[in-house]
mmCIF file with all atom_site columns, C-alpha atoms in Angstrom:
data_model
loop_
_atom_site.group_PDB
_atom_site.id
_atom_site.type_symbol
_atom_site.label_atom_id
_atom_site.label_alt_id
_atom_site.label_comp_id
_atom_site.label_asym_id
_atom_site.label_entity_id
_atom_site.label_seq_id
_atom_site.pdbx_PDB_ins_code
_atom_site.Cartn_x
_atom_site.Cartn_y
_atom_site.Cartn_z
_atom_site.occupancy
_atom_site.B_iso_or_equiv
_atom_site.pdbx_formal_charge
_atom_site.auth_seq_id
_atom_site.auth_comp_id
_atom_site.auth_asym_id
_atom_site.auth_atom_id
_atom_site.pdbx_PDB_model_num
ATOM 1   C CA . UNK A 1 1   ? -82.125  -136.048 -117.416 1.00 0.00 ? 28  UNK A CA 1
ATOM 2   C CA . UNK A 1 2   ? -80.266  -138.869 -119.087 1.00 0.00 ? 29  UNK A CA 1
ATOM 3   C CA . UNK A 1 3   ? -78.018  -138.727 -122.137 1.00 0.00 ? 30  UNK A CA 1
ATOM 4   C CA . UNK A 1 4   ? -76.915  -141.754 -124.138 1.00 0.00 ? 31  UNK A CA 1
ATOM 5   C CA . UNK A 1 5   ? -74.566  -141.498 -127.079 1.00 0.00 ? 32  UNK A CA 1
ATOM 6   C CA . UNK A 1 6   ? -72.401  -143.726 -129.226 1.00 0.00 ? 33  UNK A CA 1
ATOM 7   C CA . UNK A 1 7   ? -69.674  -143.113 -131.804 1.00 0.00 ? 34  UNK A CA 1
ATOM 8   C CA . UNK A 1 8   ? -68.528  -145.623 -134.450 1.00 0.00 ? 35  UNK A CA 1
ATOM 9   C CA . UNK A 1 9   ? -66.449  -145.559 -137.596 1.00 0.00 ? 36  UNK A CA 1
ATOM 10  C CA . UNK A 1 10  ? -67.957  -146.766 -140.849 1.00 0.00 ? 37  UNK A CA 1
ATOM 11  C CA . UNK A 1 11  ? -68.126  -150.484 -141.559 1.00 0.00 ? 38  UNK A CA 1
ATOM 12  C CA . UNK A 1 12  ? -65.398  -152.114 -143.688 1.00 0.00 ? 39  UNK A CA 1
ATOM 13  C CA . UNK A 1 13  ? -66.290  -152.450 -147.354 1.00 0.00 ? 40  UNK A CA 1
ATOM 14  C CA . UNK A 1 14  ? -66.693  -155.853 -149.015 1.00 0.00 ? 41  UNK A CA 1
ATOM 15  C CA . UNK A 1 15  ? -65.058  -156.319 -152.411 1.00 0.00 ? 42  UNK A CA 1
ATOM 16  C CA . UNK A 1 16  ? -66.019  -159.922 -153.222 1.00 0.00 ? 43  UNK A CA 1
ATOM 17  C CA . UNK A 1 17  ? -63.790  -161.314 -155.986 1.00 0.00 ? 44  UNK A CA 1
ATOM 18  C CA . UNK A 1 18  ? -61.639  -158.205 -156.454 1.00 0.00 ? 45  UNK A CA 1
ATOM 19  C CA . UNK A 1 19  ? -58.098  -158.660 -157.727 1.00 0.00 ? 46  UNK A CA 1
ATOM 20  C CA . UNK A 1 20  ? -55.368  -156.488 -156.284 1.00 0.00 ? 47  UNK A CA 1
ATOM 21  C CA . UNK A 1 21  ? -52.547  -155.079 -158.413 1.00 0.00 ? 48  UNK A CA 1
ATOM 22  C CA . UNK A 1 22  ? -50.920  -153.101 -155.585 1.00 0.00 ? 49  UNK A CA 1
ATOM 23  C CA . UNK A 1 23  ? -50.784  -152.954 -151.770 1.00 0.00 ? 50  UNK A CA 1
ATOM 24  C CA . UNK A 1 24  ? -54.310  -152.748 -150.277 1.00 0.00 ? 51  UNK A CA 1
ATOM 25  C CA . UNK A 1 25  ? -53.060  -150.236 -147.686 1.00 0.00 ? 52  UNK A CA 1
ATOM 26  C CA . UNK A 1 26  ? -52.784  -147.700 -150.523 1.00 0.00 ? 53  UNK A CA 1
ATOM 27  C CA . UNK A 1 27  ? -56.537  -147.961 -151.214 1.00 0.00 ? 54  UNK A CA 1
ATOM 28  C CA . UNK A 1 28  ? -57.586  -146.129 -148.054 1.00 0.00 ? 55  UNK A CA 1
ATOM 29  C CA . UNK A 1 29  ? -57.655  -142.368 -148.557 1.00 0.00 ? 56  UNK A CA 1
ATOM 30  C CA . UNK A 1 30  ? -57.481  -139.834 -145.749 1.00 0.00 ? 57  UNK A CA 1
ATOM 31  C CA . UNK A 1 31  ? -60.648  -137.936 -144.897 1.00 0.00 ? 58  UNK A CA 1
ATOM 32  C CA . UNK A 1 32  ? -59.462  -134.812 -146.714 1.00 0.00 ? 59  UNK A CA 1
ATOM 33  C CA . UNK A 1 33  ? -58.811  -136.808 -149.911 1.00 0.00 ? 60  UNK A CA 1
ATOM 34  C CA . UNK A 1 34  ? -62.162  -138.617 -149.970 1.00 0.00 ? 61  UNK A CA 1
ATOM 35  C CA . UNK A 1 35  ? -64.856  -137.242 -152.274 1.00 0.00 ? 62  UNK A CA 1
ATOM 36  C CA . UNK A 1 36  ? -68.129  -138.644 -153.561 1.00 0.00 ? 63  UNK A CA 1
ATOM 37  C CA . UNK A 1 37  ? -66.393  -139.441 -156.861 1.00 0.00 ? 64  UNK A CA 1
ATOM 38  C CA . UNK A 1 38  ? -63.319  -141.025 -155.249 1.00 0.00 ? 65  UNK A CA 1
ATOM 39  C CA . UNK A 1 39  ? -63.991  -142.640 -151.869 1.00 0.00 ? 66  UNK A CA 1
ATOM 40  C CA . UNK A 1 40  ? -60.983  -144.973 -152.107 1.00 0.00 ? 67  UNK A CA 1
ATOM 41  C CA . UNK A 1 41  ? -58.068  -145.388 -154.507 1.00 0.00 ? 68  UNK A CA 1
ATOM 42  C CA . UNK A 1 42  ? -59.322  -147.659 -157.283 1.00 0.00 ? 69  UNK A CA 1
ATOM 43  C CA . UNK A 1 43  ? -55.866  -147.972 -158.887 1.00 0.00 ? 70  UNK A CA 1
ATOM 44  C CA . UNK A 1 44  ? -54.905  -150.806 -156.500 1.00 0.00 ? 71  UNK A CA 1
ATOM 45  C CA . UNK A 1 45  ? -57.580  -153.039 -158.096 1.00 0.00 ? 72  UNK A CA 1
ATOM 46  C CA . UNK A 1 46  ? -57.665  -154.765 -161.458 1.00 0.00 ? 73  UNK A CA 1
ATOM 47  C CA . UNK A 1 47  ? -60.680  -153.235 -163.246 1.00 0.00 ? 74  UNK A CA 1
ATOM 48  C CA . UNK A 1 48  ? -60.366  -155.056 -166.604 1.00 0.00 ? 75  UNK A CA 1
ATOM 49  C CA . UNK A 1 49  ? -63.623  -157.036 -167.100 1.00 0.00 ? 76  UNK A CA 1
ATOM 50  C CA . UNK A 1 50  ? -62.023  -159.942 -168.976 1.00 0.00 ? 77  UNK A CA 1
ATOM 51  C CA . UNK A 1 51  ? -59.490  -160.541 -166.200 1.00 0.00 ? 78  UNK A CA 1
ATOM 52  C CA . UNK A 1 52  ? -61.968  -160.823 -163.306 1.00 0.00 ? 79  UNK A CA 1
ATOM 53  C CA . UNK A 1 53  ? -62.476  -164.010 -161.304 1.00 0.00 ? 80  UNK A CA 1
ATOM 54  C CA . UNK A 1 54  ? -65.393  -166.223 -162.262 1.00 0.00 ? 81  UNK A CA 1
ATOM 55  C CA . UNK A 1 55  ? -65.532  -167.750 -158.786 1.00 0.00 ? 82  UNK A CA 1
ATOM 56  C CA . UNK A 1 56  ? -63.746  -166.928 -155.581 1.00 0.00 ? 83  UNK A CA 1
ATOM 57  C CA . UNK A 1 57  ? -60.768  -169.263 -155.302 1.00 0.00 ? 84  UNK A CA 1
ATOM 58  C CA . UNK A 1 58  ? -58.587  -166.806 -153.425 1.00 0.00 ? 85  UNK A CA 1
ATOM 59  C CA . UNK A 1 59  ? -57.949  -167.020 -149.690 1.00 0.00 ? 86  UNK A CA 1
ATOM 60  C CA . UNK A 1 60  ? -57.685  -163.224 -149.411 1.00 0.00 ? 87  UNK A CA 1
ATOM 61  C CA . UNK A 1 61  ? -60.340  -161.669 -147.192 1.00 0.00 ? 88  UNK A CA 1
ATOM 62  C CA . UNK A 1 62  ? -63.094  -159.878 -149.160 1.00 0.00 ? 89  UNK A CA 1
ATOM 63  C CA . UNK A 1 63  ? -63.100  -157.112 -146.499 1.00 0.00 ? 90  UNK A CA 1
ATOM 64  C CA . UNK A 1 64  ? -60.216  -154.754 -145.871 1.00 0.00 ? 91  UNK A CA 1
ATOM 65  C CA . UNK A 1 65  ? -60.386  -152.968 -142.526 1.00 0.00 ? 92  UNK A CA 1
ATOM 66  C CA . UNK A 1 66  ? -58.618  -149.843 -143.786 1.00 0.00 ? 93  UNK A CA 1
ATOM 67  C CA . UNK A 1 67  ? -61.183  -149.204 -146.525 1.00 0.00 ? 94  UNK A CA 1
ATOM 68  C CA . UNK A 1 68  ? -64.428  -148.176 -144.827 1.00 0.00 ? 95  UNK A CA 1
ATOM 69  C CA . UNK A 1 69  ? -67.721  -146.596 -145.725 1.00 0.00 ? 96  UNK A CA 1
ATOM 70  C CA . UNK A 1 70  ? -68.703  -143.241 -144.255 1.00 0.00 ? 97  UNK A CA 1
ATOM 71  C CA . UNK A 1 71  ? -69.809  -143.298 -140.640 1.00 0.00 ? 98  UNK A CA 1
ATOM 72  C CA . UNK A 1 72  ? -73.466  -142.743 -139.782 1.00 0.00 ? 99  UNK A CA 1
ATOM 73  C CA . UNK A 1 73  ? -74.323  -139.393 -138.215 1.00 0.00 ? 100 UNK A CA 1
ATOM 74  C CA . UNK A 1 74  ? -77.744  -139.780 -136.654 1.00 0.00 ? 101 UNK A CA 1
ATOM 75  C CA . UNK A 1 75  ? -79.107  -137.927 -133.627 1.00 0.00 ? 102 UNK A CA 1
ATOM 76  C CA . UNK A 1 76  ? -82.285  -139.217 -131.984 1.00 0.00 ? 103 UNK A CA 1
ATOM 77  C CA . UNK A 1 77  ? -83.526  -136.932 -129.214 1.00 0.00 ? 104 UNK A CA 1
ATOM 78  C CA . UNK A 1 78  ? -86.466  -137.394 -126.885 1.00 0.00 ? 105 UNK A CA 1
ATOM 79  C CA . UNK A 1 79  ? -87.959  -135.363 -124.065 1.00 0.00 ? 106 UNK A CA 1
ATOM 80  C CA . UNK A 1 80  ? -90.480  -136.683 -121.540 1.00 0.00 ? 107 UNK A CA 1
ATOM 81  C CA . UNK A 1 81  ? -92.444  -134.705 -118.949 1.00 0.00 ? 108 UNK A CA 1
ATOM 82  C CA . UNK A 1 82  ? -94.750  -136.290 -116.384 1.00 0.00 ? 109 UNK A CA 1
ATOM 83  C CA . UNK A 1 83  ? -97.618  -134.195 -114.969 1.00 0.00 ? 110 UNK A CA 1
ATOM 84  C CA . UNK A 1 84  ? -99.434  -135.322 -111.822 1.00 0.00 ? 111 UNK A CA 1
ATOM 85  C CA . UNK A 1 85  ? -103.157 -134.608 -112.174 1.00 0.00 ? 112 UNK A CA 1
ATOM 86  C CA . UNK A 1 86  ? -104.314 -136.429 -109.035 1.00 0.00 ? 113 UNK A CA 1
ATOM 87  C CA . UNK A 1 87  ? -102.687 -138.837 -106.635 1.00 0.00 ? 114 UNK A CA 1
ATOM 88  C CA . UNK A 1 88  ? -103.306 -141.854 -108.895 1.00 0.00 ? 115 UNK A CA 1
ATOM 89  C CA . UNK A 1 89  ? -103.649 -140.058 -112.234 1.00 0.00 ? 116 UNK A CA 1
ATOM 90  C CA . UNK A 1 90  ? -100.696 -138.801 -114.288 1.00 0.00 ? 117 UNK A CA 1
ATOM 91  C CA . UNK A 1 91  ? -100.280 -137.471 -117.803 1.00 0.00 ? 118 UNK A CA 1
ATOM 92  C CA . UNK A 1 92  ? -97.087  -138.099 -119.718 1.00 0.00 ? 119 UNK A CA 1
ATOM 93  C CA . UNK A 1 93  ? -96.073  -135.828 -122.599 1.00 0.00 ? 120 UNK A CA 1
ATOM 94  C CA . UNK A 1 94  ? -93.404  -137.206 -124.946 1.00 0.00 ? 121 UNK A CA 1
ATOM 95  C CA . UNK A 1 95  ? -91.589  -135.544 -127.858 1.00 0.00 ? 122 UNK A CA 1
ATOM 96  C CA . UNK A 1 96  ? -89.270  -137.662 -130.011 1.00 0.00 ? 123 UNK A CA 1
ATOM 97  C CA . UNK A 1 97  ? -87.045  -136.392 -132.802 1.00 0.00 ? 124 UNK A CA 1
ATOM 98  C CA . UNK A 1 98  ? -85.608  -139.132 -135.021 1.00 0.00 ? 125 UNK A CA 1
ATOM 99  C CA . UNK A 1 99  ? -82.653  -137.885 -137.097 1.00 0.00 ? 126 UNK A CA 1
ATOM 100 C CA . UNK A 1 100 ? -83.097  -134.573 -135.283 1.00 0.00 ? 127 UNK A CA 1
ATOM 101 C CA . UNK A 1 101 ? -80.350  -132.798 -137.248 1.00 0.00 ? 128 UNK A CA 1
ATOM 102 C CA . UNK A 1 102 ? -81.867  -134.022 -140.566 1.00 0.00 ? 129 UNK A CA 1
ATOM 103 C CA . UNK A 1 103 ? -78.432  -135.220 -141.674 1.00 0.00 ? 130 UNK A CA 1
ATOM 104 C CA . UNK A 1 104 ? -78.044  -137.198 -144.912 1.00 0.00 ? 131 UNK A CA 1
ATOM 105 C CA . UNK A 1 105 ? -75.865  -140.254 -144.405 1.00 0.00 ? 132 UNK A CA 1
ATOM 106 C CA . UNK A 1 106 ? -73.796  -141.478 -147.327 1.00 0.00 ? 133 UNK A CA 1
ATOM 107 C CA . UNK A 1 107 ? -74.392  -144.964 -148.684 1.00 0.00 ? 134 UNK A CA 1
ATOM 108 C CA . UNK A 1 108 ? -71.463  -147.304 -149.278 1.00 0.00 ? 135 UNK A CA 1
ATOM 109 C CA . UNK A 1 109 ? -69.445  -146.675 -152.423 1.00 0.00 ? 136 UNK A CA 1
ATOM 110 C CA . UNK A 1 110 ? -69.705  -149.030 -155.376 1.00 0.00 ? 137 UNK A CA 1
ATOM 111 C CA . UNK A 1 111 ? -67.273  -151.935 -154.868 1.00 0.00 ? 138 UNK A CA 1
ATOM 112 C CA . UNK A 1 112 ? -67.702  -153.765 -158.186 1.00 0.00 ? 139 UNK A CA 1
ATOM 113 C CA . UNK A 1 113 ? -64.372  -153.310 -160.021 1.00 0.00 ? 140 UNK A CA 1
ATOM 114 C CA . UNK A 1 114 ? -65.911  -153.589 -163.501 1.00 0.00 ? 141 UNK A CA 1
ATOM 115 C CA . UNK A 1 115 ? -68.656  -151.031 -162.848 1.00 0.00 ? 142 UNK A CA 1
ATOM 116 C CA . UNK A 1 116 ? -68.154  -147.512 -164.218 1.00 0.00 ? 143 UNK A CA 1
ATOM 117 C CA . UNK A 1 117 ? -69.168  -146.164 -160.782 1.00 0.00 ? 144 UNK A CA 1
ATOM 118 C CA . UNK A 1 118 ? -66.419  -148.158 -158.971 1.00 0.00 ? 145 UNK A CA 1
ATOM 119 C CA . UNK A 1 119 ? -65.247  -146.204 -155.914 1.00 0.00 ? 146 UNK A CA 1
ATOM 120 C CA . UNK A 1 120 ? -68.035  -143.614 -156.156 1.00 0.00 ? 147 UNK A CA 1
ATOM 121 C CA . UNK A 1 121 ? -70.883  -142.867 -153.745 1.00 0.00 ? 148 UNK A CA 1
ATOM 122 C CA . UNK A 1 122 ? -74.158  -142.319 -155.593 1.00 0.00 ? 149 UNK A CA 1
ATOM 123 C CA . UNK A 1 123 ? -76.823  -142.561 -152.887 1.00 0.00 ? 150 UNK A CA 1
ATOM 124 C CA . UNK A 1 124 ? -77.721  -141.830 -149.285 1.00 0.00 ? 151 UNK A CA 1
ATOM 125 C CA . UNK A 1 125 ? -78.943  -144.103 -146.502 1.00 0.00 ? 152 UNK A CA 1
ATOM 126 C CA . UNK A 1 126 ? -81.396  -143.543 -143.729 1.00 0.00 ? 153 UNK A CA 1
ATOM 127 C CA . UNK A 1 127 ? -84.477  -141.411 -143.406 1.00 0.00 ? 154 UNK A CA 1
ATOM 128 C CA . UNK A 1 128 ? -85.403  -137.739 -143.054 1.00 0.00 ? 155 UNK A CA 1
ATOM 129 C CA . UNK A 1 129 ? -86.252  -136.092 -139.740 1.00 0.00 ? 156 UNK A CA 1
ATOM 130 C CA . UNK A 1 130 ? -89.335  -137.521 -138.042 1.00 0.00 ? 157 UNK A CA 1
ATOM 131 C CA . UNK A 1 131 ? -90.993  -135.741 -135.119 1.00 0.00 ? 158 UNK A CA 1
ATOM 132 C CA . UNK A 1 132 ? -93.440  -137.593 -132.880 1.00 0.00 ? 159 UNK A CA 1
ATOM 133 C CA . UNK A 1 133 ? -95.536  -136.122 -130.073 1.00 0.00 ? 160 UNK A CA 1
ATOM 134 C CA . UNK A 1 134 ? -97.512  -138.279 -127.684 1.00 0.00 ? 161 UNK A CA 1
ATOM 135 C CA . UNK A 1 135 ? -99.716  -138.112 -124.627 1.00 0.00 ? 162 UNK A CA 1
ATOM 136 C CA . UNK A 1 136 ? -100.179 -141.015 -122.275 1.00 0.00 ? 163 UNK A CA 1
ATOM 137 C CA . UNK A 1 137 ? -102.689 -141.136 -119.436 1.00 0.00 ? 164 UNK A CA 1
ATOM 138 C CA . UNK A 1 138 ? -101.409 -143.293 -116.571 1.00 0.00 ? 165 UNK A CA 1
ATOM 139 C CA . UNK A 1 139 ? -103.928 -144.408 -113.936 1.00 0.00 ? 166 UNK A CA 1
#
């Protein structure tokens, strides 16, 4: 039996031409403070439409490592059993469970400062649970 697993944090969010009015380190909320309606602190950004940049002339990075999207929680499980029928004939049974826990993964929050949904998560990513069974005759 072999087990392979991996754990990652969510990817940093891109804000494009966002203007800061406060320290970007204040934008990241702790896990207990994050909700679907407030994933990061939007008060550190200028959200006035008439004051937004027309083109990006700032040297500030559009990604801030402290402000990240939700991590992906996806479990893919497979089981394989090989049956020997004869000396040169085998039958392989395979069961694969993609997103085995049927977990909904959150999409990235809206990062457009002038949008009414700025800082909110309104969708999910990924796919539902898929179960595949297969037989393979090996000769």
